[in-house]
Amino acid sequence: MESAIPQQIRAELGQILSNLVLGDNEIRRSAEKVLNDKWLASQPEILLLALAEFSRQSPDAHMRAFAAILLRRLVFRPPLHPVPSPHPHQALAASKTTIYDHLSEATRGNLESILLAALKEERDQSALKGVTETICELAVGSFERKRPFPELLNTASQLANSGDSMHRESAFRIFTNVPHLLWDQNPQQVVAVLEGALKSTESVPVRHAALKACAVYLSSNDPALASQTVGLMFPVLVALSEFAPADQTKALETLTSLASDYRTAGLFRPHIETLTRLMGPFLNEQRPTVDATATPTLANPGLPHFVWPPAATPGVDEDEALIERRYSALEFMVSLTETRPGIFRAPVLPSSDGQGSVGGEILGGEGGIQAAWVSTLVRACLKGMGEVIEEEGNATQVAWEECEDQPSTAVDEDFGYPQVFEGTLDRAAVALGKALLPVAFRDIPGMLGSPEWGVRHAGLMAIAAVAEGTYQVLELEVGKVVELVVPMFADPHPRVRFAACQCIGQLCTDMQEIFQQKYTKEILSCLIPAMDAPEARVHCHAAKAIINFCCGVEADELAPYLDDIVNRLLRLLSSSPRRYVQEQALTTLAMVADASADKFQMYYPSIMPLLMQALRSPVTPETRVLHCKAMECAGLIGIAVGRETFQHDATDLIKVLLQIQEQPTTDDDNTPMYLQQTWSKICQALGDAFVPYLQYVMPPLFKSANVKPDINVVDDNDEVETRDGFDVLDLDDGQHVEIRTSVLEEKSAAFDALLAHASTLGAKFGDYIRPTLELALPNLKAILLFGEFMSGNTTGVISPQELNTICLQVARAIQPEGDAGFLGSLCKCLADSLLVIGRQAIVPPLANEISVACKAQLAALASRREMRARRIKRGPEWEEDKEDMLLLQELEDVAFEEMGRLLGFIDPNHPCTLVLSQDDTEQPKPRTAILRYTPSKGWAIVMGSLYAFTTLASVAWFFRHRGRYMFAIIIGAGFYSLGLFLRIMYAGDPTSVGKYAVMNLIILLSPCGFIAGVYMLLSRLAYHLDAVDLLAINARKLTKIFVISDVGMYYSHFLKLKCRPPSSDILGPSVRWWLDCC
């Protein structure tokens, strides 16, 4: 192809490119200036064409690669000198254009032709990669602008069948980055090309590129074509098994993207058994062997023998590639488990009380596969948690004990503890719930009895990790868990005792409704002595666990232990040389005061002077957090002891806080946030007496509530790093949005403080209502509005017209809201607010806006429910997501209820209120097993056979002795035997009402025969024993009287049920025909 660029220009631009890669900063900056000012600003087409030609024709491979990369970075940049437009909308559109949009069509075509030619001719790997990425960037930009690029598909198809492995790899890179190319192609042909590349053993990079292309194709493909593309999964798994460890890590990362997408995660379902066998070696999965000669620790002689880690487990010198593969396999498994947990959930084996046990097994039709997957994942986590790396000479332990940072489980990552395994176990427990618990507790008791301190530590941390996700089952066995954990507080190793504190604290948080109530003595008898531990990190973490305990305990239950707790906390506060211990002691004191309420008054005289002394001391960067904790503690103690006790020190405390408020702060200083929270607590403690101080408190509070979020858009080419206090969100267009979450936290805390002031002061807050609402409404902090409306309506600061305008803004937020939980909050907020201002003050525009918004939401919710109903009818796969669907439906039901209350308030005769009051019996809903368990088919056969034998024996006895009374026993035994055999049919479909009804009816009829036989036998026994005169009732009338009494009793029960009012236990209102009503 003849060059379109004159030789002189080529030479000049070539020199500029050469200068751009030089190490001399001055020369490089000069070249950049010339490139931008002379060429990019005024002659972008010539520059881009020249770069394309350099990427093809330059004799130096590095220069070809550099030219391709520079072309890619420049072509989609905004123009340096955009042409101004007088029209605002045209100016906005122009601001989003790039240099590519200003190129002529001929230049675009030339660029594509040159680059495609370079792609075919290139033989250097780095240059080929640069050209390929540039072509992909151009193709994506072209497709986004609805501009075809047919030549690319032809070229990529040719390269996919090339004999050059580098060109084949480039073809699949193109398919990966430009999936549009494959969308309109025949799926069978696409699958054949991808499958052929996956099976190729000549080049690993080609197989990797093909694997990535498969992942993108499967995730972006039309779901209707899933049946034609599902065949790709088997060659994908075969390729994964054949890769080397380092390559398997990359492949697993690619598959994790599929496993994390709900639409594609189901593709793995038929291959779960294969995946389980494949992941075992990746995770180093080996069941620990039992050494008969080994003995557990003497502290737990009754626990199972458990040797950990197995002898074959690689040590800390394990190859880096194997370690990376292990982590990637772990992430893949937990991602798939989180995305489609229903695949792996299975019933728990009932215990003797029928409620389930932590020692149970997993049952079910696919129980073996499910159990193997869950067991592989759980045991990999437990094994990894037990592999604590220690340096020689006990250096790790010394560093852990002398660490000056705030103790937490996250910090332990720096001291040899592999945090990733604990986090994975936590995620798996949340996803699987009760299906994970019995698997974990097969090994945890043995881990607690291991002679290795790291394994004992891991067992305790494992209990803490699974508590949140499995609390519904774990609470049934919490007594056994307490028996396991309590002895570990006497462990000789400090890190094990630290883990025991962590475990108890987590259990207090996750099961606070029963844990603190039932086991107060056991918990505090461990935590209180632990605060005397010689290791700072242990007694500090024990104090931290006391906070978790206080969150769910009543003041009366805590009162007997207050002396021991408070005295130890004061000792830590006054004598500990470590600042983080003092900070934790203050925080725990605050929570103890909050939990014990007025019972804390006896400690007030000794604690408040210490807090005042701490607050009056000079503030330094080192003592800043201590001052903040002292503020928080003083506020909570003020609420606990009450106004009469607190008001004597309140004035001095407020003066000190005002002095702190006037001091300058830095961006990383949390003092303003702690001050806001402390002001709100003092306000709650003093009540109306705090009103004179609002003039000092509200201005900085309004400033924090009005702070603007710090949002930055980061280009995909820039290096994205998560900074402290920031969060990064990925957008579909390849960009990243960086949000300063610390600012959002400050804003949220300010609104919470405003709510506390408004709800506490009521009408006395009237002067600050208007600026508060001006800040609240744009942010729609729904929980805040009701308190503000009560204050505004009481004081008359807000007029009825303004109240209607405010409510109108909230009503407009209802229609677009897609989250059912927040929708219910919005409707509740608006209904409560309207209740305050009164029905008579509602203007027609507001009523109409509410009606329109609710109708739109009803239509949207009805559509979503119909989609779920259709999904249920398609097959049994909905069982995978049954719990999630029920939770979503519960949130929708709450939204329905609040919506009905809102509509009923504005118009009691509103037609949609009829819909919201209807039963939901016609709507298909995910059904659960009618019995609390699934009957065992094996036991049903055994017991049914035994009763059938009894029936046959009774029949033989009947004919042998002509005993007509035996006929009743034959009926009873026969019906019961038939009912047990019907359980086999019911076990296959435990949600079928019809099968359950037939089975249960037959089983319930059997006692009638037995009872009738007993009645008949009783009179015959009396005749046989010549004891008729001992009966209180005539023997000939005995059977009739008993039968008549039973019939009368059944009839009375029937009348009672018939007179019962209709059940109010409705899962959700029906919206299937609401349009007919509205």
mmCIF file of C-alpha atoms in Angstrom, residues 169-337:
data_model
loop_
_atom_site.group_PDB
_atom_site.id
_atom_site.type_symbol
_atom_site.label_atom_id
_atom_site.label_comp_id
_atom_site.label_asym_id
_atom_site.label_seq_id
_atom_site.Cartn_x
_atom_site.Cartn_y
_atom_site.Cartn_z
ATOM 1 C CA GLU A 169 -4.165 -15.642 19.569
ATOM 2 C CA SER A 170 -4.767 -12.152 18.144
ATOM 3 C CA ALA A 171 -7.969 -13.365 16.463
ATOM 4 C CA PHE A 172 -9.408 -14.591 19.748
ATOM 5 C CA ARG A 173 -8.273 -11.405 21.484
ATOM 6 C CA ILE A 174 -10.392 -9.542 18.956
ATOM 7 C CA PHE A 175 -13.383 -11.817 19.597
ATOM 8 C CA THR A 176 -12.929 -11.171 23.318
ATOM 9 C CA ASN A 177 -12.757 -7.384 23.113
ATOM 10 C CA VAL A 178 -15.288 -6.986 20.284
ATOM 11 C CA PRO A 179 -18.033 -9.525 21.043
ATOM 12 C CA HIS A 180 -20.357 -7.723 18.604
ATOM 13 C CA LEU A 181 -18.574 -9.598 15.822
ATOM 14 C CA LEU A 182 -20.010 -12.948 16.939
ATOM 15 C CA TRP A 183 -23.516 -11.913 17.920
ATOM 16 C CA ASP A 184 -25.057 -12.251 14.466
ATOM 17 C CA GLN A 185 -23.105 -15.338 13.456
ATOM 18 C CA ASN A 186 -24.361 -18.910 13.420
ATOM 19 C CA PRO A 187 -23.942 -20.170 17.008
ATOM 20 C CA GLN A 188 -22.923 -23.645 15.860
ATOM 21 C CA GLN A 189 -20.136 -22.235 13.705
ATOM 22 C CA VAL A 190 -18.929 -19.989 16.516
ATOM 23 C CA VAL A 191 -18.920 -22.904 18.949
ATOM 24 C CA ALA A 192 -16.969 -25.020 16.459
ATOM 25 C CA VAL A 193 -14.265 -22.351 16.065
ATOM 26 C CA LEU A 194 -13.947 -21.754 19.817
ATOM 27 C CA GLU A 195 -13.995 -25.451 20.637
ATOM 28 C CA GLY A 196 -11.291 -26.152 18.095
ATOM 29 C CA ALA A 197 -9.039 -23.514 19.647
ATOM 30 C CA LEU A 198 -9.693 -24.838 23.167
ATOM 31 C CA LYS A 199 -8.641 -28.325 22.104
ATOM 32 C CA SER A 200 -5.478 -27.109 20.437
ATOM 33 C CA THR A 201 -2.397 -28.349 22.258
ATOM 34 C CA GLU A 202 0.131 -26.431 20.180
ATOM 35 C CA SER A 203 -0.066 -23.084 21.982
ATOM 36 C CA VAL A 204 -1.157 -22.281 25.518
ATOM 37 C CA PRO A 205 -1.674 -18.554 24.759
ATOM 38 C CA VAL A 206 -4.093 -19.506 21.984
ATOM 39 C CA ARG A 207 -6.102 -21.681 24.368
ATOM 40 C CA HIS A 208 -6.137 -18.879 26.934
ATOM 41 C CA ALA A 209 -7.323 -16.354 24.386
ATOM 42 C CA ALA A 210 -9.990 -18.788 23.204
ATOM 43 C CA LEU A 211 -11.055 -19.369 26.807
ATOM 44 C CA LYS A 212 -11.532 -15.628 27.358
ATOM 45 C CA ALA A 213 -13.446 -15.384 24.091
ATOM 46 C CA CYS A 214 -15.720 -18.221 25.250
ATOM 47 C CA ALA A 215 -16.394 -16.428 28.528
ATOM 48 C CA VAL A 216 -17.289 -13.167 26.800
ATOM 49 C CA TYR A 217 -19.393 -14.928 24.172
ATOM 50 C CA LEU A 218 -21.346 -16.922 26.742
ATOM 51 C CA SER A 219 -21.949 -13.908 28.980
ATOM 52 C CA SER A 220 -23.007 -11.559 26.181
ATOM 53 C CA ASN A 221 -24.976 -14.082 24.164
ATOM 54 C CA ASP A 222 -28.758 -14.172 23.860
ATOM 55 C CA PRO A 223 -30.200 -16.446 26.612
ATOM 56 C CA ALA A 224 -32.445 -18.014 23.966
ATOM 57 C CA LEU A 225 -29.320 -19.500 22.348
ATOM 58 C CA ALA A 226 -28.023 -21.034 25.569
ATOM 59 C CA SER A 227 -28.920 -24.557 24.488
ATOM 60 C CA GLN A 228 -26.733 -24.201 21.380
ATOM 61 C CA THR A 229 -23.703 -22.811 23.231
ATOM 62 C CA VAL A 230 -23.757 -24.857 26.435
ATOM 63 C CA GLY A 231 -21.547 -27.450 24.743
ATOM 64 C CA LEU A 232 -18.585 -25.099 25.160
ATOM 65 C CA MET A 233 -18.400 -25.796 28.891
ATOM 66 C CA PHE A 234 -16.944 -29.300 28.597
ATOM 67 C CA PRO A 235 -13.935 -28.335 26.428
ATOM 68 C CA VAL A 236 -13.432 -25.332 28.708
ATOM 69 C CA LEU A 237 -13.068 -27.625 31.729
ATOM 70 C CA VAL A 238 -10.848 -30.025 29.795
ATOM 71 C CA ALA A 239 -8.547 -27.153 28.879
ATOM 72 C CA LEU A 240 -8.492 -26.012 32.494
ATOM 73 C CA SER A 241 -7.390 -29.441 33.662
ATOM 74 C CA GLU A 242 -4.582 -29.594 31.096
ATOM 75 C CA PHE A 243 -3.003 -26.216 31.816
ATOM 76 C CA ALA A 244 0.102 -25.768 33.948
ATOM 77 C CA PRO A 245 -0.503 -24.283 37.433
ATOM 78 C CA ALA A 246 0.385 -20.707 36.440
ATOM 79 C CA ASP A 247 -1.880 -20.947 33.397
ATOM 80 C CA GLN A 248 -4.653 -22.531 35.457
ATOM 81 C CA THR A 249 -4.636 -19.434 37.661
ATOM 82 C CA LYS A 250 -5.383 -17.230 34.655
ATOM 83 C CA ALA A 251 -8.039 -19.632 33.421
ATOM 84 C CA LEU A 252 -9.729 -19.723 36.821
ATOM 85 C CA GLU A 253 -9.821 -15.921 36.908
ATOM 86 C CA THR A 254 -11.594 -15.998 33.537
ATOM 87 C CA LEU A 255 -14.088 -18.619 34.731
ATOM 88 C CA THR A 256 -14.721 -16.618 37.886
ATOM 89 C CA SER A 257 -16.228 -13.865 35.745
ATOM 90 C CA LEU A 258 -18.720 -16.431 34.421
ATOM 91 C CA ALA A 259 -19.380 -17.807 37.895
ATOM 92 C CA SER A 260 -20.065 -14.299 39.235
ATOM 93 C CA ASP A 261 -22.734 -13.570 36.619
ATOM 94 C CA TYR A 262 -26.153 -14.977 37.485
ATOM 95 C CA ARG A 263 -27.013 -15.488 33.811
ATOM 96 C CA THR A 264 -24.001 -17.690 33.118
ATOM 97 C CA ALA A 265 -23.389 -19.298 36.507
ATOM 98 C CA GLY A 266 -26.071 -21.875 35.721
ATOM 99 C CA LEU A 267 -23.893 -23.219 32.904
ATOM 100 C CA PHE A 268 -21.716 -24.877 35.548
ATOM 101 C CA ARG A 269 -24.606 -26.826 37.084
ATOM 102 C CA PRO A 270 -24.233 -30.012 34.966
ATOM 103 C CA HIS A 271 -20.492 -30.025 35.673
ATOM 104 C CA ILE A 272 -20.482 -29.599 39.461
ATOM 105 C CA GLU A 273 -19.216 -33.129 40.062
ATOM 106 C CA THR A 274 -16.367 -32.650 37.569
ATOM 107 C CA LEU A 275 -15.521 -29.253 39.014
ATOM 108 C CA THR A 276 -15.421 -30.660 42.522
ATOM 109 C CA ARG A 277 -12.912 -33.310 41.536
ATOM 110 C CA LEU A 278 -10.902 -30.702 39.659
ATOM 111 C CA MET A 279 -10.848 -28.138 42.463
ATOM 112 C CA GLY A 280 -9.735 -30.621 45.127
ATOM 113 C CA PRO A 281 -6.091 -30.790 44.034
ATOM 114 C CA PHE A 282 -6.081 -27.057 43.296
ATOM 115 C CA LEU A 283 -7.082 -26.363 46.887
ATOM 116 C CA ASN A 284 -4.698 -29.004 48.220
ATOM 117 C CA GLU A 285 -7.761 -30.838 49.457
ATOM 118 C CA GLN A 286 -6.948 -33.921 51.523
ATOM 119 C CA ARG A 287 -9.014 -35.223 54.364
ATOM 120 C CA PRO A 288 -6.878 -35.157 57.541
ATOM 121 C CA THR A 289 -5.757 -38.573 58.636
ATOM 122 C CA VAL A 290 -6.151 -39.794 62.192
ATOM 123 C CA ASP A 291 -3.091 -40.989 64.054
ATOM 124 C CA ALA A 292 -4.241 -43.516 66.624
ATOM 125 C CA THR A 293 -1.213 -42.818 68.802
ATOM 126 C CA ALA A 294 -1.693 -39.067 68.882
ATOM 127 C CA THR A 295 -3.508 -37.417 71.751
ATOM 128 C CA PRO A 296 -5.380 -34.128 71.701
ATOM 129 C CA THR A 297 -4.616 -31.386 74.176
ATOM 130 C CA LEU A 298 -5.264 -32.334 77.763
ATOM 131 C CA ALA A 299 -7.735 -29.482 78.083
ATOM 132 C CA ASN A 300 -10.166 -31.230 75.717
ATOM 133 C CA PRO A 301 -9.747 -34.993 76.181
ATOM 134 C CA GLY A 302 -13.245 -35.796 74.915
ATOM 135 C CA LEU A 303 -12.891 -34.223 71.493
ATOM 136 C CA PRO A 304 -12.259 -36.266 68.324
ATOM 137 C CA HIS A 305 -8.676 -36.964 67.269
ATOM 138 C CA PHE A 306 -7.656 -34.595 64.512
ATOM 139 C CA VAL A 307 -4.194 -34.268 62.988
ATOM 140 C CA TRP A 308 -3.660 -31.003 61.113
ATOM 141 C CA PRO A 309 -2.257 -30.307 58.629
ATOM 142 C CA PRO A 310 -1.950 -33.654 56.812
ATOM 143 C CA ALA A 311 1.527 -35.015 56.270
ATOM 144 C CA ALA A 312 1.314 -34.418 52.512
ATOM 145 C CA THR A 313 0.401 -30.760 52.866
ATOM 146 C CA PRO A 314 3.040 -28.506 51.262
ATOM 147 C CA GLY A 315 4.691 -26.143 53.695
ATOM 148 C CA VAL A 316 5.408 -22.457 53.545
ATOM 149 C CA ASP A 317 7.910 -23.002 50.701
ATOM 150 C CA GLU A 318 5.105 -23.994 48.354
ATOM 151 C CA ASP A 319 5.640 -22.791 44.822
ATOM 152 C CA GLU A 320 4.195 -19.344 44.130
ATOM 153 C CA ALA A 321 2.243 -20.623 41.144
ATOM 154 C CA LEU A 322 0.513 -23.246 43.293
ATOM 155 C CA ILE A 323 -0.362 -20.637 45.894
ATOM 156 C CA GLU A 324 -1.867 -18.317 43.298
ATOM 157 C CA ARG A 325 -3.786 -21.215 41.773
ATOM 158 C CA ARG A 326 -5.098 -22.129 45.206
ATOM 159 C CA TYR A 327 -6.413 -18.617 45.813
ATOM 160 C CA SER A 328 -7.950 -18.434 42.343
ATOM 161 C CA ALA A 329 -9.706 -21.785 42.799
ATOM 162 C CA LEU A 330 -10.994 -20.625 46.168
ATOM 163 C CA GLU A 331 -12.382 -17.418 44.664
ATOM 164 C CA PHE A 332 -13.976 -19.335 41.792
ATOM 165 C CA MET A 333 -15.760 -21.748 44.108
ATOM 166 C CA VAL A 334 -17.066 -19.126 46.498
ATOM 167 C CA SER A 335 -18.141 -16.846 43.634
ATOM 168 C CA LEU A 336 -20.187 -19.619 42.055
ATOM 169 C CA THR A 337 -21.608 -20.513 45.465
#
